[in-house]
Structure formats: structure tokens, C-alpha cells
Amino acid sequence: MKNLFLAWQFWALLSAAFAALTAIFAKIGIENVNSDFATFIRTIVILAAAGLMVYVTGNWQQPSTISGRTWLFLVLSGLATGASWICYFRALKIGDAARVAPIDKLSVVFVAVFAGLFLGERLSLPNWLGVVLIACGAVLVAYRG
């Protein structure tokens, strides 16, 4: 059981499950509120949860020990996350959760392409086939026919 908690696959599946719940809870939660304000509330909750996690696990680190390059990329990641959340909540406000979420998951396709371009990561032919199938599946689920 201990090895399960050390496996990236376990944490990735939990991430996917929580992402699915995020879509459902958010769709219900934004019914009578502006999507930007809803994103603000969500961000406060996440900030508190992340702070609690750092405290409970004892993983606080002095900010001065973090390199400038790391700060830059963490800030850029935070800005990208914020932009993603704002766009996601706006899409959920006006669209069906079952159609918005699959299009949002096209991020998997973008990650594969960007990881190859910017990180030099290489996927095999079967991996690329999976990426193409993910893209096709997202489009088919979002299709309103």
C-alpha cells in the first residue's frame, strides 16, 4: 500500500477525479454568481488549502532560498493557471459541463506538443496515437449533433 502512495499514476488518477468534481461543483456553484467572482472565491480556498498543506507537512521553505529562474517560472505558471481558471469558469457559466470539460482536457494534447517543443521530451508513435485519440475524443464529446 505504501508503494501506491509513491506512484505518480495514483496521484494523477486522483488529480483527474478531483478535476472532474471541480467541473461538477463549479457548474452548480456558478449558477447565481459572476464567473470571475467565483474564480476569486475558488482561489482563496485553494490558497488556504495549499497553506494548510505546507504547514501540516512541514514543507515551508524560505523564499530567499528559491532561485530567480524558479521564481520566474512559478510566477508564469501561476499566471497561466489563473488565466485557465478564468476561461474555464466562463466556459462553464455558458456551456454544459459535459462539453466544456473535454475541451479543457485538450490541455493534454497541448502538453504533449509543448513538452516536445520546449522540454525536448520525445513520445513514441503509440504515445502520439493516444494524443490524437484524446484530441478526437474531446472534439466528439463536445460536438453538439
JSON list of C-alpha atoms in Angstrom, two decimals:
[
{"chain": "A", "resi": 1, "resn": "MET", "atom": "CA", "xyz": [0.00, 0.00, 0.00]},
{"chain": "A", "resi": 2, "resn": "LYS", "atom": "CA", "xyz": [2.89, 2.35, 0.78]},
{"chain": "A", "resi": 3, "resn": "ASN", "atom": "CA", "xyz": [4.19, 1.97, -2.80]},
{"chain": "A", "resi": 4, "resn": "LEU", "atom": "CA", "xyz": [0.79, 3.07, -4.11]},
{"chain": "A", "resi": 5, "resn": "PHE", "atom": "CA", "xyz": [1.23, 6.48, -2.46]},
{"chain": "A", "resi": 6, "resn": "LEU", "atom": "CA", "xyz": [4.63, 6.84, -4.13]},
{"chain": "A", "resi": 7, "resn": "ALA", "atom": "CA", "xyz": [3.36, 6.09, -7.63]},
{"chain": "A", "resi": 8, "resn": "TRP", "atom": "CA", "xyz": [2.77, 9.03, -9.95]},
{"chain": "A", "resi": 9, "resn": "GLN", "atom": "CA", "xyz": [-0.11, 7.14, -11.56]},
{"chain": "A", "resi": 10, "resn": "PHE", "atom": "CA", "xyz": [-2.02, 7.10, -8.26]},
{"chain": "A", "resi": 11, "resn": "TRP", "atom": "CA", "xyz": [-1.68, 10.86, -7.83]},
{"chain": "A", "resi": 12, "resn": "ALA", "atom": "CA", "xyz": [-2.52, 11.51, -11.50]},
{"chain": "A", "resi": 13, "resn": "LEU", "atom": "CA", "xyz": [-5.75, 9.49, -11.19]},
{"chain": "A", "resi": 14, "resn": "LEU", "atom": "CA", "xyz": [-6.67, 11.37, -8.03]},
{"chain": "A", "resi": 15, "resn": "SER", "atom": "CA", "xyz": [-5.97, 14.62, -9.89]},
{"chain": "A", "resi": 16, "resn": "ALA", "atom": "CA", "xyz": [-8.32, 13.56, -12.68]},
{"chain": "A", "resi": 17, "resn": "ALA", "atom": "CA", "xyz": [-11.04, 12.59, -10.20]},
{"chain": "A", "resi": 18, "resn": "PHE", "atom": "CA", "xyz": [-10.77, 15.91, -8.37]},
{"chain": "A", "resi": 19, "resn": "ALA", "atom": "CA", "xyz": [-10.73, 17.77, -11.70]},
{"chain": "A", "resi": 20, "resn": "ALA", "atom": "CA", "xyz": [-13.98, 16.03, -12.61]},
{"chain": "A", "resi": 21, "resn": "LEU", "atom": "CA", "xyz": [-15.51, 17.02, -9.28]},
{"chain": "A", "resi": 22, "resn": "THR", "atom": "CA", "xyz": [-14.26, 20.56, -9.87]},
{"chain": "A", "resi": 23, "resn": "ALA", "atom": "CA", "xyz": [-16.32, 20.77, -13.06]},
{"chain": "A", "resi": 24, "resn": "ILE", "atom": "CA", "xyz": [-19.46, 19.44, -11.40]},
{"chain": "A", "resi": 25, "resn": "PHE", "atom": "CA", "xyz": [-19.16, 21.54, -8.24]},
{"chain": "A", "resi": 26, "resn": "ALA", "atom": "CA", "xyz": [-18.23, 24.66, -10.22]},
{"chain": "A", "resi": 27, "resn": "LYS", "atom": "CA", "xyz": [-21.14, 24.29, -12.65]},
{"chain": "A", "resi": 28, "resn": "ILE", "atom": "CA", "xyz": [-23.54, 24.14, -9.69]},
{"chain": "A", "resi": 29, "resn": "GLY", "atom": "CA", "xyz": [-21.68, 26.87, -7.77]},
{"chain": "A", "resi": 30, "resn": "ILE", "atom": "CA", "xyz": [-21.59, 29.49, -10.52]},
{"chain": "A", "resi": 31, "resn": "GLU", "atom": "CA", "xyz": [-25.31, 29.30, -11.20]},
{"chain": "A", "resi": 32, "resn": "ASN", "atom": "CA", "xyz": [-26.08, 32.63, -9.50]},
{"chain": "A", "resi": 33, "resn": "VAL", "atom": "CA", "xyz": [-22.69, 34.37, -9.38]},
{"chain": "A", "resi": 34, "resn": "ASN", "atom": "CA", "xyz": [-20.35, 36.06, -11.83]},
{"chain": "A", "resi": 35, "resn": "SER", "atom": "CA", "xyz": [-17.75, 33.59, -13.10]},
{"chain": "A", "resi": 36, "resn": "ASP", "atom": "CA", "xyz": [-14.82, 35.90, -12.29]},
{"chain": "A", "resi": 37, "resn": "PHE", "atom": "CA", "xyz": [-16.01, 36.33, -8.70]},
{"chain": "A", "resi": 38, "resn": "ALA", "atom": "CA", "xyz": [-16.46, 32.56, -8.45]},
{"chain": "A", "resi": 39, "resn": "THR", "atom": "CA", "xyz": [-12.86, 32.13, -9.61]},
{"chain": "A", "resi": 40, "resn": "PHE", "atom": "CA", "xyz": [-11.76, 34.59, -6.92]},
{"chain": "A", "resi": 41, "resn": "ILE", "atom": "CA", "xyz": [-13.56, 32.59, -4.20]},
{"chain": "A", "resi": 42, "resn": "ARG", "atom": "CA", "xyz": [-12.08, 29.34, -5.53]},
{"chain": "A", "resi": 43, "resn": "THR", "atom": "CA", "xyz": [-8.59, 30.88, -5.48]},
{"chain": "A", "resi": 44, "resn": "ILE", "atom": "CA", "xyz": [-8.93, 31.93, -1.83]},
{"chain": "A", "resi": 45, "resn": "VAL", "atom": "CA", "xyz": [-9.98, 28.39, -0.90]},
{"chain": "A", "resi": 46, "resn": "ILE", "atom": "CA", "xyz": [-7.04, 26.92, -2.83]},
{"chain": "A", "resi": 47, "resn": "LEU", "atom": "CA", "xyz": [-4.61, 29.36, -1.21]},
{"chain": "A", "resi": 48, "resn": "ALA", "atom": "CA", "xyz": [-5.85, 28.38, 2.25]},
{"chain": "A", "resi": 49, "resn": "ALA", "atom": "CA", "xyz": [-5.71, 24.65, 1.43]},
{"chain": "A", "resi": 50, "resn": "ALA", "atom": "CA", "xyz": [-2.19, 24.91, -0.01]},
{"chain": "A", "resi": 51, "resn": "GLY", "atom": "CA", "xyz": [-1.04, 26.92, 3.01]},
{"chain": "A", "resi": 52, "resn": "LEU", "atom": "CA", "xyz": [-2.51, 24.32, 5.36]},
{"chain": "A", "resi": 53, "resn": "MET", "atom": "CA", "xyz": [-0.79, 21.54, 3.40]},
{"chain": "A", "resi": 54, "resn": "VAL", "atom": "CA", "xyz": [2.61, 23.27, 3.66]},
{"chain": "A", "resi": 55, "resn": "TYR", "atom": "CA", "xyz": [2.06, 23.82, 7.39]},
{"chain": "A", "resi": 56, "resn": "VAL", "atom": "CA", "xyz": [0.87, 20.26, 8.14]},
{"chain": "A", "resi": 57, "resn": "THR", "atom": "CA", "xyz": [3.66, 18.60, 6.15]},
{"chain": "A", "resi": 58, "resn": "GLY", "atom": "CA", "xyz": [6.33, 20.97, 7.47]},
{"chain": "A", "resi": 59, "resn": "ASN", "atom": "CA", "xyz": [7.43, 21.85, 3.96]},
{"chain": "A", "resi": 60, "resn": "TRP", "atom": "CA", "xyz": [7.82, 25.61, 4.44]},
{"chain": "A", "resi": 61, "resn": "GLN", "atom": "CA", "xyz": [10.87, 26.94, 2.63]},
{"chain": "A", "resi": 62, "resn": "GLN", "atom": "CA", "xyz": [12.41, 30.37, 2.95]},
{"chain": "A", "resi": 63, "resn": "PRO", "atom": "CA", "xyz": [11.51, 32.30, -0.22]},
{"chain": "A", "resi": 64, "resn": "SER", "atom": "CA", "xyz": [15.06, 33.67, -0.35]},
{"chain": "A", "resi": 65, "resn": "THR", "atom": "CA", "xyz": [16.36, 30.14, -1.00]},
{"chain": "A", "resi": 66, "resn": "ILE", "atom": "CA", "xyz": [14.47, 29.94, -4.30]},
{"chain": "A", "resi": 67, "resn": "SER", "atom": "CA", "xyz": [16.40, 30.93, -7.44]},
{"chain": "A", "resi": 68, "resn": "GLY", "atom": "CA", "xyz": [15.28, 33.77, -9.70]},
{"chain": "A", "resi": 69, "resn": "ARG", "atom": "CA", "xyz": [14.68, 31.33, -12.56]},
{"chain": "A", "resi": 70, "resn": "THR", "atom": "CA", "xyz": [12.45, 29.19, -10.36]},
{"chain": "A", "resi": 71, "resn": "TRP", "atom": "CA", "xyz": [10.52, 32.27, -9.20]},
{"chain": "A", "resi": 72, "resn": "LEU", "atom": "CA", "xyz": [10.04, 33.36, -12.82]},
{"chain": "A", "resi": 73, "resn": "PHE", "atom": "CA", "xyz": [8.62, 30.04, -13.95]},
{"chain": "A", "resi": 74, "resn": "LEU", "atom": "CA", "xyz": [6.45, 29.59, -10.86]},
{"chain": "A", "resi": 75, "resn": "VAL", "atom": "CA", "xyz": [5.00, 33.07, -11.39]},
{"chain": "A", "resi": 76, "resn": "LEU", "atom": "CA", "xyz": [4.41, 32.32, -15.09]},
{"chain": "A", "resi": 77, "resn": "SER", "atom": "CA", "xyz": [2.78, 29.02, -14.10]},
{"chain": "A", "resi": 78, "resn": "GLY", "atom": "CA", "xyz": [0.56, 30.86, -11.62]},
{"chain": "A", "resi": 79, "resn": "LEU", "atom": "CA", "xyz": [-0.47, 33.39, -14.25]},
{"chain": "A", "resi": 80, "resn": "ALA", "atom": "CA", "xyz": [-1.25, 30.60, -16.72]},
{"chain": "A", "resi": 81, "resn": "THR", "atom": "CA", "xyz": [-3.27, 28.79, -14.05]},
{"chain": "A", "resi": 82, "resn": "GLY", "atom": "CA", "xyz": [-5.23, 31.94, -13.27]},
{"chain": "A", "resi": 83, "resn": "ALA", "atom": "CA", "xyz": [-5.95, 32.55, -16.95]},
{"chain": "A", "resi": 84, "resn": "SER", "atom": "CA", "xyz": [-7.00, 28.91, -17.35]},
{"chain": "A", "resi": 85, "resn": "TRP", "atom": "CA", "xyz": [-9.37, 29.09, -14.38]},
{"chain": "A", "resi": 86, "resn": "ILE", "atom": "CA", "xyz": [-10.96, 32.34, -15.54]},
{"chain": "A", "resi": 87, "resn": "CYS", "atom": "CA", "xyz": [-11.53, 30.91, -19.02]},
{"chain": "A", "resi": 88, "resn": "TYR", "atom": "CA", "xyz": [-12.77, 27.60, -17.60]},
{"chain": "A", "resi": 89, "resn": "PHE", "atom": "CA", "xyz": [-15.31, 29.21, -15.28]},
{"chain": "A", "resi": 90, "resn": "ARG", "atom": "CA", "xyz": [-16.57, 31.48, -18.06]},
{"chain": "A", "resi": 91, "resn": "ALA", "atom": "CA", "xyz": [-16.97, 28.46, -20.35]},
{"chain": "A", "resi": 92, "resn": "LEU", "atom": "CA", "xyz": [-18.82, 26.56, -17.58]},
{"chain": "A", "resi": 93, "resn": "LYS", "atom": "CA", "xyz": [-21.09, 29.53, -16.97]},
{"chain": "A", "resi": 94, "resn": "ILE", "atom": "CA", "xyz": [-22.36, 29.45, -20.55]},
{"chain": "A", "resi": 95, "resn": "GLY", "atom": "CA", "xyz": [-21.80, 25.83, -21.60]},
{"chain": "A", "resi": 96, "resn": "ASP", "atom": "CA", "xyz": [-22.58, 22.30, -20.47]},
{"chain": "A", "resi": 97, "resn": "ALA", "atom": "CA", "xyz": [-20.04, 20.82, -18.04]},
{"chain": "A", "resi": 98, "resn": "ALA", "atom": "CA", "xyz": [-20.01, 17.57, -20.04]},
{"chain": "A", "resi": 99, "resn": "ARG", "atom": "CA", "xyz": [-18.88, 19.52, -23.12]},
{"chain": "A", "resi": 100, "resn": "VAL", "atom": "CA", "xyz": [-16.63, 22.14, -21.51]},
{"chain": "A", "resi": 101, "resn": "ALA", "atom": "CA", "xyz": [-14.51, 19.68, -19.52]},
{"chain": "A", "resi": 102, "resn": "PRO", "atom": "CA", "xyz": [-13.39, 17.56, -22.51]},
{"chain": "A", "resi": 103, "resn": "ILE", "atom": "CA", "xyz": [-12.32, 20.64, -24.45]},
{"chain": "A", "resi": 104, "resn": "ASP", "atom": "CA", "xyz": [-10.44, 21.81, -21.35]},
{"chain": "A", "resi": 105, "resn": "LYS", "atom": "CA", "xyz": [-8.70, 18.43, -21.34]},
{"chain": "A", "resi": 106, "resn": "LEU", "atom": "CA", "xyz": [-7.23, 19.23, -24.73]},
{"chain": "A", "resi": 107, "resn": "SER", "atom": "CA", "xyz": [-4.53, 20.59, -22.44]},
{"chain": "A", "resi": 108, "resn": "VAL", "atom": "CA", "xyz": [-3.20, 17.01, -22.55]},
{"chain": "A", "resi": 109, "resn": "VAL", "atom": "CA", "xyz": [-2.65, 17.43, -26.28]},
{"chain": "A", "resi": 110, "resn": "PHE", "atom": "CA", "xyz": [-1.05, 20.84, -25.80]},
{"chain": "A", "resi": 111, "resn": "VAL", "atom": "CA", "xyz": [1.24, 19.49, -23.06]},
{"chain": "A", "resi": 112, "resn": "ALA", "atom": "CA", "xyz": [2.47, 16.71, -25.36]},
{"chain": "A", "resi": 113, "resn": "VAL", "atom": "CA", "xyz": [3.24, 19.20, -28.14]},
{"chain": "A", "resi": 114, "resn": "PHE", "atom": "CA", "xyz": [4.77, 21.83, -25.82]},
{"chain": "A", "resi": 115, "resn": "ALA", "atom": "CA", "xyz": [6.83, 19.23, -23.93]},
{"chain": "A", "resi": 116, "resn": "GLY", "atom": "CA", "xyz": [8.32, 18.13, -27.23]},
{"chain": "A", "resi": 117, "resn": "LEU", "atom": "CA", "xyz": [8.98, 21.66, -28.43]},
{"chain": "A", "resi": 118, "resn": "PHE", "atom": "CA", "xyz": [10.21, 23.28, -25.21]},
{"chain": "A", "resi": 119, "resn": "LEU", "atom": "CA", "xyz": [11.43, 20.45, -22.98]},
{"chain": "A", "resi": 120, "resn": "GLY", "atom": "CA", "xyz": [12.84, 18.10, -25.62]},
{"chain": "A", "resi": 121, "resn": "GLU", "atom": "CA", "xyz": [10.63, 15.25, -24.43]},
{"chain": "A", "resi": 122, "resn": "ARG", "atom": "CA", "xyz": [10.00, 12.53, -27.01]},
{"chain": "A", "resi": 123, "resn": "LEU", "atom": "CA", "xyz": [6.89, 10.42, -27.31]},
{"chain": "A", "resi": 124, "resn": "SER", "atom": "CA", "xyz": [6.74, 7.16, -29.22]},
{"chain": "A", "resi": 125, "resn": "LEU", "atom": "CA", "xyz": [4.38, 6.54, -32.12]},
{"chain": "A", "resi": 126, "resn": "PRO", "atom": "CA", "xyz": [1.84, 4.75, -29.88]},
{"chain": "A", "resi": 127, "resn": "ASN", "atom": "CA", "xyz": [2.03, 7.71, -27.48]},
{"chain": "A", "resi": 128, "resn": "TRP", "atom": "CA", "xyz": [1.28, 10.15, -30.31]},
{"chain": "A", "resi": 129, "resn": "LEU", "atom": "CA", "xyz": [-1.59, 7.94, -31.42]},
{"chain": "A", "resi": 130, "resn": "GLY", "atom": "CA", "xyz": [-3.01, 8.26, -27.92]},
{"chain": "A", "resi": 131, "resn": "VAL", "atom": "CA", "xyz": [-2.63, 12.05, -28.07]},
{"chain": "A", "resi": 132, "resn": "VAL", "atom": "CA", "xyz": [-4.51, 12.12, -31.39]},
{"chain": "A", "resi": 133, "resn": "LEU", "atom": "CA", "xyz": [-7.24, 9.90, -29.94]},
{"chain": "A", "resi": 134, "resn": "ILE", "atom": "CA", "xyz": [-7.57, 12.21, -26.92]},
{"chain": "A", "resi": 135, "resn": "ALA", "atom": "CA", "xyz": [-7.99, 15.16, -29.28]},
{"chain": "A", "resi": 136, "resn": "CYS", "atom": "CA", "xyz": [-10.57, 13.33, -31.37]},
{"chain": "A", "resi": 137, "resn": "GLY", "atom": "CA", "xyz": [-12.42, 12.13, -28.28]},
{"chain": "A", "resi": 138, "resn": "ALA", "atom": "CA", "xyz": [-12.59, 15.64, -26.81]},
{"chain": "A", "resi": 139, "resn": "VAL", "atom": "CA", "xyz": [-14.00, 17.01, -30.04]},
{"chain": "A", "resi": 140, "resn": "LEU", "atom": "CA", "xyz": [-16.55, 14.19, -30.31]},
{"chain": "A", "resi": 141, "resn": "VAL", "atom": "CA", "xyz": [-17.74, 14.62, -26.72]},
{"chain": "A", "resi": 142, "resn": "ALA", "atom": "CA", "xyz": [-18.07, 18.39, -27.19]},
{"chain": "A", "resi": 143, "resn": "TYR", "atom": "CA", "xyz": [-19.85, 18.02, -30.54]},
{"chain": "A", "resi": 144, "resn": "ARG", "atom": "CA", "xyz": [-23.48, 19.01, -30.42]},
{"chain": "A", "resi": 145, "resn": "GLY", "atom": "CA", "xyz": [-25.14, 17.00, -33.13]}
]
